[in-house]
mmCIF file of C-alpha atoms in Angstrom:
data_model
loop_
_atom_site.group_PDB
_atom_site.id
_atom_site.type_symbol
_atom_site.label_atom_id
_atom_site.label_comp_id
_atom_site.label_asym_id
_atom_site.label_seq_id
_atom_site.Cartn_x
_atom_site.Cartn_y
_atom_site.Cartn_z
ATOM 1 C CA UNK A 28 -3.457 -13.476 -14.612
ATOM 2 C CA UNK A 29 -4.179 -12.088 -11.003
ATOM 3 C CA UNK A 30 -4.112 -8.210 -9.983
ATOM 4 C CA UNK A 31 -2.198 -8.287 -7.153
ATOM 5 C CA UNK A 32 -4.196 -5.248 -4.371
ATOM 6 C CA UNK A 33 -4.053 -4.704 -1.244
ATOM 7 C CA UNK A 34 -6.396 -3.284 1.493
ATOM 8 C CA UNK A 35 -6.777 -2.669 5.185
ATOM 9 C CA UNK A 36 -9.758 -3.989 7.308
ATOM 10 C CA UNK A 37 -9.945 -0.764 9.578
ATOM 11 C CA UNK A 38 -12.460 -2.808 12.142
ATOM 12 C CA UNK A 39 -9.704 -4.865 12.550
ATOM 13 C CA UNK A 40 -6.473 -3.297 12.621
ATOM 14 C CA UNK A 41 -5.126 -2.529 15.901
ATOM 15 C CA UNK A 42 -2.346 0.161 15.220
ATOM 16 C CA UNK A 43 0.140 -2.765 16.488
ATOM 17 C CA UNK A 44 2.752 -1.805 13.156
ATOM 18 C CA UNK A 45 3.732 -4.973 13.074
ATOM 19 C CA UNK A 46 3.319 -4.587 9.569
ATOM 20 C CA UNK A 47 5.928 -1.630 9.113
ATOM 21 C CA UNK A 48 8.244 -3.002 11.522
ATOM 22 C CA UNK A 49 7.992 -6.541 9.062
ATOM 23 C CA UNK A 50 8.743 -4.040 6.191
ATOM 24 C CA UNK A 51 12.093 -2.585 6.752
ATOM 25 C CA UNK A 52 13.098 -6.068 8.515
ATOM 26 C CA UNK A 53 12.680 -8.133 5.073
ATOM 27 C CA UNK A 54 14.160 -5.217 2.755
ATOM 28 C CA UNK A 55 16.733 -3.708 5.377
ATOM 29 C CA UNK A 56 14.812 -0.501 4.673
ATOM 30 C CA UNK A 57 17.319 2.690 4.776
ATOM 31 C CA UNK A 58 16.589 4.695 7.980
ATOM 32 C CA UNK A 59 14.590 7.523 7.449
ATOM 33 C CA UNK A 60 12.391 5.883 4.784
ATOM 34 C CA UNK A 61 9.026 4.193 5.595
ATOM 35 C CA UNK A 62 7.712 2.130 2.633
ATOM 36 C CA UNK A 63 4.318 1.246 5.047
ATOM 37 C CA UNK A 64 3.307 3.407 7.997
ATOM 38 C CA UNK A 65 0.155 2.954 10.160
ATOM 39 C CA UNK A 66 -2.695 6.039 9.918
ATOM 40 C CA UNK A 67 -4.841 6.676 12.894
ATOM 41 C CA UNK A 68 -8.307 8.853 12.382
ATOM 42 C CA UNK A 69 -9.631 10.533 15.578
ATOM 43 C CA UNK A 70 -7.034 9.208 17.561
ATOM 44 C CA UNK A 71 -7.829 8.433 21.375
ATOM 45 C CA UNK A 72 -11.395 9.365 20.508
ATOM 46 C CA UNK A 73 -14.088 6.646 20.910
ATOM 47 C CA UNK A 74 -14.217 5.301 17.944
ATOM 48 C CA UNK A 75 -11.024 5.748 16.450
ATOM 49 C CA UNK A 76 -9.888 3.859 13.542
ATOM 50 C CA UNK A 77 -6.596 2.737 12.299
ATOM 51 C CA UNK A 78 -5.331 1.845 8.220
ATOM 52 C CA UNK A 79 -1.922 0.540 7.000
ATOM 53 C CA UNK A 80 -1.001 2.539 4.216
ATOM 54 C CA UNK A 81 1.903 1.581 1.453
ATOM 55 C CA UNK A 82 1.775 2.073 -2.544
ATOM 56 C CA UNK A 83 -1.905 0.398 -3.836
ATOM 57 C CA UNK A 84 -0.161 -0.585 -6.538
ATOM 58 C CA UNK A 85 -3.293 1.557 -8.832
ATOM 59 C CA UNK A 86 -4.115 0.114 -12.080
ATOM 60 C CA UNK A 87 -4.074 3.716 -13.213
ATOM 61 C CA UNK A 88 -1.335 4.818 -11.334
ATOM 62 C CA UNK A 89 -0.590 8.930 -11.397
ATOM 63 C CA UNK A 90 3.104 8.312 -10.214
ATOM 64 C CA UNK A 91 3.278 6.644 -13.437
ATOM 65 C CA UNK A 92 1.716 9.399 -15.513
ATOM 66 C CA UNK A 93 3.382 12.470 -14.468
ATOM 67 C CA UNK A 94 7.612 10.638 -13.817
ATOM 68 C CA UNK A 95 9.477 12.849 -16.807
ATOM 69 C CA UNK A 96 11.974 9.624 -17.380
ATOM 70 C CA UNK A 97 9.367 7.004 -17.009
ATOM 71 C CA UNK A 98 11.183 4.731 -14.260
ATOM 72 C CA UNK A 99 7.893 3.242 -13.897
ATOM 73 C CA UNK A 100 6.747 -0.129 -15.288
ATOM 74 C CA UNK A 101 3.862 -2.342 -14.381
ATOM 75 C CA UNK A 102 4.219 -6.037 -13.897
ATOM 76 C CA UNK A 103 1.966 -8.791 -15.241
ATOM 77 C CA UNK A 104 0.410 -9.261 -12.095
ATOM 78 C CA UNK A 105 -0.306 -5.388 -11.713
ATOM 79 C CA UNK A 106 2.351 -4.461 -9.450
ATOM 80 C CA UNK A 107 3.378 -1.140 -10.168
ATOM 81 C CA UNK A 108 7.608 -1.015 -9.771
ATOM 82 C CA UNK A 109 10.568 1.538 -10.694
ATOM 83 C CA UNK A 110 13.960 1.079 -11.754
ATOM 84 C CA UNK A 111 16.706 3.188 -9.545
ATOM 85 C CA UNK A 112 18.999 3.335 -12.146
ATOM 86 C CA UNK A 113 16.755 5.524 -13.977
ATOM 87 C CA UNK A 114 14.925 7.541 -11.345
ATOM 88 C CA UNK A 115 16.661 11.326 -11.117
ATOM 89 C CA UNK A 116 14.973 11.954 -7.513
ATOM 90 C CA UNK A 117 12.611 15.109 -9.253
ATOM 91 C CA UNK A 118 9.935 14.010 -6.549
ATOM 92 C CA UNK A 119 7.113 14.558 -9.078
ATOM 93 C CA UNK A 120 5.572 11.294 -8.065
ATOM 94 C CA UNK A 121 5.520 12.186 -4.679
ATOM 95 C CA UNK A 122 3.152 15.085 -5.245
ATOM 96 C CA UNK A 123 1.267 13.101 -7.466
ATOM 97 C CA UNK A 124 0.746 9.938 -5.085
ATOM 98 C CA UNK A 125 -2.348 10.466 -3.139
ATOM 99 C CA UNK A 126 -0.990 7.874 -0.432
ATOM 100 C CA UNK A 127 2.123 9.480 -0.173
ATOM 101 C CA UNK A 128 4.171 6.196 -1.108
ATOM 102 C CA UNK A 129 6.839 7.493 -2.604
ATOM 103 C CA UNK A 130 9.997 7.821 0.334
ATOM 104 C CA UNK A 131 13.153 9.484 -0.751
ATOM 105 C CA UNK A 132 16.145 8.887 1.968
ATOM 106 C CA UNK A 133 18.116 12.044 2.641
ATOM 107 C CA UNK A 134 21.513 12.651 1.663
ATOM 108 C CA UNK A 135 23.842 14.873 2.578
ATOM 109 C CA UNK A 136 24.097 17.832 4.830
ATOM 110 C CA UNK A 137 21.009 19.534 3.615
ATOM 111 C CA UNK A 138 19.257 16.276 3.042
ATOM 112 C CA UNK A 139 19.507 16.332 -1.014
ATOM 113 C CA UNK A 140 17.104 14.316 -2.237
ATOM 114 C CA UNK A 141 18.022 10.118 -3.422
ATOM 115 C CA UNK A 142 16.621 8.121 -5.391
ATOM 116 C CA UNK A 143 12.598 6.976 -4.710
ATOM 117 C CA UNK A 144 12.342 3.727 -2.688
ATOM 118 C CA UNK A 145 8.658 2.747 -1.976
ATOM 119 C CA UNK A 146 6.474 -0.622 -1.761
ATOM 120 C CA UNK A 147 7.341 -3.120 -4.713
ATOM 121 C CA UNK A 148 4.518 -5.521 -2.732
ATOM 122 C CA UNK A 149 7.840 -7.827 -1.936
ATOM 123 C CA UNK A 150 8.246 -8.357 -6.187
ATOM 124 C CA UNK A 151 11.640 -6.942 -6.341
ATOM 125 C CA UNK A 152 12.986 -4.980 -9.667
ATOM 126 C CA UNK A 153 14.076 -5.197 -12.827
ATOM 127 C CA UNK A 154 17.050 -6.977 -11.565
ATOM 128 C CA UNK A 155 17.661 -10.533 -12.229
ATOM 129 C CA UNK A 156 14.831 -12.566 -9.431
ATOM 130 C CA UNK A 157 16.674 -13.534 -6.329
ATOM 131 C CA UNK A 158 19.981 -11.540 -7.337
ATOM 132 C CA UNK A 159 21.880 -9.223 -4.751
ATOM 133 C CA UNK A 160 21.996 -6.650 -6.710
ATOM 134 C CA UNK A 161 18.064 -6.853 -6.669
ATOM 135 C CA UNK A 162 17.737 -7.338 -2.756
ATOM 136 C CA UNK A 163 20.049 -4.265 -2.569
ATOM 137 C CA UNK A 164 17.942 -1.788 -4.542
ATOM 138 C CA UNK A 165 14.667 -3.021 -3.798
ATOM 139 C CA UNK A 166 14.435 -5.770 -1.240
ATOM 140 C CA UNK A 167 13.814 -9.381 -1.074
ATOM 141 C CA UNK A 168 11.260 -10.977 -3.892
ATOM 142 C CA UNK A 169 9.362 -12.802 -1.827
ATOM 143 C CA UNK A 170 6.800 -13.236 -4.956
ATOM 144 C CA UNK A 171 9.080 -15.004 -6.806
ATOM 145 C CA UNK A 172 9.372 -17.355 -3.869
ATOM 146 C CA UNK A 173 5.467 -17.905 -4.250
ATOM 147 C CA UNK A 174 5.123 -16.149 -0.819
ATOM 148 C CA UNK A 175 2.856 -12.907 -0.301
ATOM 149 C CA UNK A 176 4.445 -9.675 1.131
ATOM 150 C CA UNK A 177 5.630 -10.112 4.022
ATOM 151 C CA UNK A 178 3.366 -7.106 5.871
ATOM 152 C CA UNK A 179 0.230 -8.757 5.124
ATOM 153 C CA UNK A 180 1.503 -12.339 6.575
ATOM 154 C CA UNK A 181 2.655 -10.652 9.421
ATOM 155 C CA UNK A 182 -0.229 -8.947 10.320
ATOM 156 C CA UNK A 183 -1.914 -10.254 13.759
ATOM 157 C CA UNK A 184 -5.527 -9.623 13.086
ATOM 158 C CA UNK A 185 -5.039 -10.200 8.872
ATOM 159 C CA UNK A 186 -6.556 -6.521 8.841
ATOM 160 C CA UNK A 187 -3.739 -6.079 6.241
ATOM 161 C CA UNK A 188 -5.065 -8.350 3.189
ATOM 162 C CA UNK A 189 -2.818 -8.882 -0.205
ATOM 163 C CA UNK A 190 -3.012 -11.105 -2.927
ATOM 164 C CA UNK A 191 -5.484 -11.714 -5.964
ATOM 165 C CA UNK A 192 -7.727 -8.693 -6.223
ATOM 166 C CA UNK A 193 -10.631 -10.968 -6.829
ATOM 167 C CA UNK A 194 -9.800 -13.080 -3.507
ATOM 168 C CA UNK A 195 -9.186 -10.274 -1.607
ATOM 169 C CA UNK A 196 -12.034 -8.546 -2.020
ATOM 170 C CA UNK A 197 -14.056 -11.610 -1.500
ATOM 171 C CA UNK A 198 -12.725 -11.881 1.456
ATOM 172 C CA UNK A 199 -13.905 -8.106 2.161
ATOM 173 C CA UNK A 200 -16.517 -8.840 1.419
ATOM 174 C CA UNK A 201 -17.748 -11.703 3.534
ATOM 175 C CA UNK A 202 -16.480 -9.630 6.719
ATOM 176 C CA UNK A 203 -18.771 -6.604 5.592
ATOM 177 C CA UNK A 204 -22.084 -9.341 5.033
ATOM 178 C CA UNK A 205 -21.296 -10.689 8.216
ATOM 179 C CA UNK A 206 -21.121 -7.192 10.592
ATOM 180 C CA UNK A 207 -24.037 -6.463 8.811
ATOM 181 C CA UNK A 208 -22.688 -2.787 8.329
ATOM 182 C CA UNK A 209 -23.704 -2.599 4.002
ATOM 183 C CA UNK A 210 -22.652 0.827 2.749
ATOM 184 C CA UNK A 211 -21.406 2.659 6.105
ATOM 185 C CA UNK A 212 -17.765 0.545 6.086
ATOM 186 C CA UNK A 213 -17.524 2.457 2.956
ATOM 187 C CA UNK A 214 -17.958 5.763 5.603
ATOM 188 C CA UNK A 215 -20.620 6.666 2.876
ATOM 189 C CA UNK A 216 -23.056 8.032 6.286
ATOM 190 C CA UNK A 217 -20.234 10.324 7.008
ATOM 191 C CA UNK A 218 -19.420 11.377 3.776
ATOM 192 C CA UNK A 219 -23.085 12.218 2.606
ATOM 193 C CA UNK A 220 -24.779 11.875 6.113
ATOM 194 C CA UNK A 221 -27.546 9.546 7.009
ATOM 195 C CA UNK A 222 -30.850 9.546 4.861
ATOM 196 C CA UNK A 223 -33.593 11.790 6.320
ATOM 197 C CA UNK A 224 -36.297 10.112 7.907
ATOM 198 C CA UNK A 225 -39.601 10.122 5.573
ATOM 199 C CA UNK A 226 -42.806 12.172 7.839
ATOM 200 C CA UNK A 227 -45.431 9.607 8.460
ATOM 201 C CA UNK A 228 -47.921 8.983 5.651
ATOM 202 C CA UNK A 229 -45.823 10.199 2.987
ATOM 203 C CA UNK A 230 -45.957 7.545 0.402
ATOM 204 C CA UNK A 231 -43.262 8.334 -1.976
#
């Protein structure tokens, strides 16, 4: 069965959010809640570098471990969903979420917090596949359809890759051989700085 992942090419995204703006369009997104937003590093600095950013669906997923009512399941194909009817709105899994995924619309005068929408990678919820009752919680199931989410196929440059784990990162994988970049796409030079130059003669 495939692990459905995503990831973001950061050579080749382009800040464009076509991808977010695809988002709310499919699932009629509430206003005020962003299930994928766009993150630029050292913006308008040479260099700069741009990532979508959504739930990564993790195969060890905190959200999952610290939820006190356990509205989160995890479908065969690795997609990590809720269920609204049984989400109390505590927030726990927002502190927990290192992408800060989970969105809660506010409500109210004081903006009391909803229940948690976030990415369901276009697979819907526990409803019945297809249903209305299942677009209106969660958004269209596009997965059901045998179509991917709809971020990644709108995506202009395919920076923004779903799908198959295993294809995915093959395809990752053949960009990275082909720049010829090895272990600095990783940023592993900036997170550990660049290997000191041996003196001449020094064997070791």
């Amino acid at each position: 069965m495939a692990r459905m992942k995503f990831i973001c090419d950061a050579e080749r995204c382009i800040e464009c959010n076509g991808c977010v703006t695809a988002c709310k369009n499919e699932h009629e997104v509430p206003w005020g809640v962003n299930r994928r937003r766009v993150v630029t590093l050292n913006d308008g600095v040479p260099g700069e570098k741009s990532i979508s950013v959504a739930c990564m669906h993790c195969s060890d997923a905190p959200c999952m471990a610290v939820c006190p009512v356990q509205c989160f399941y995890r479908t065969d194909e690795g997609v990590v969903l809720h269920d609204k009817d049984v989400c109390i709105g505590c927030g726990y899994c927002s502190y927990a979420c290192p992408f800060g995924a989970p969105q809660f619309p506010g409500q109210g005068t004081f903006g009391v917090r909803g229940k948690m929408d976030k990415c369901t990678f276009c697979a819907g919820g526990p409803e019945e596949n297809g249903s209305q009752a299942e677009f209106e919680k969660y958004g269209r199931n596009r997965l059901a359809e045998g179509k991917l989410p709809a971020c990644a196929e709108m995506c202009s440059t395919k920076a923004l890759l779903a799908g198959d784990g295993d294809v995915v990162a093959d395809i990752f994988r053949t960009r990275v051989v082909q720049r010829g970049k090895g272990a600095e796409v990783w940023g592993w030079g900036t997170a550990y700085g660049s290997k000191p130059a041996k003196p001449q003669g020094d064997a070791s």
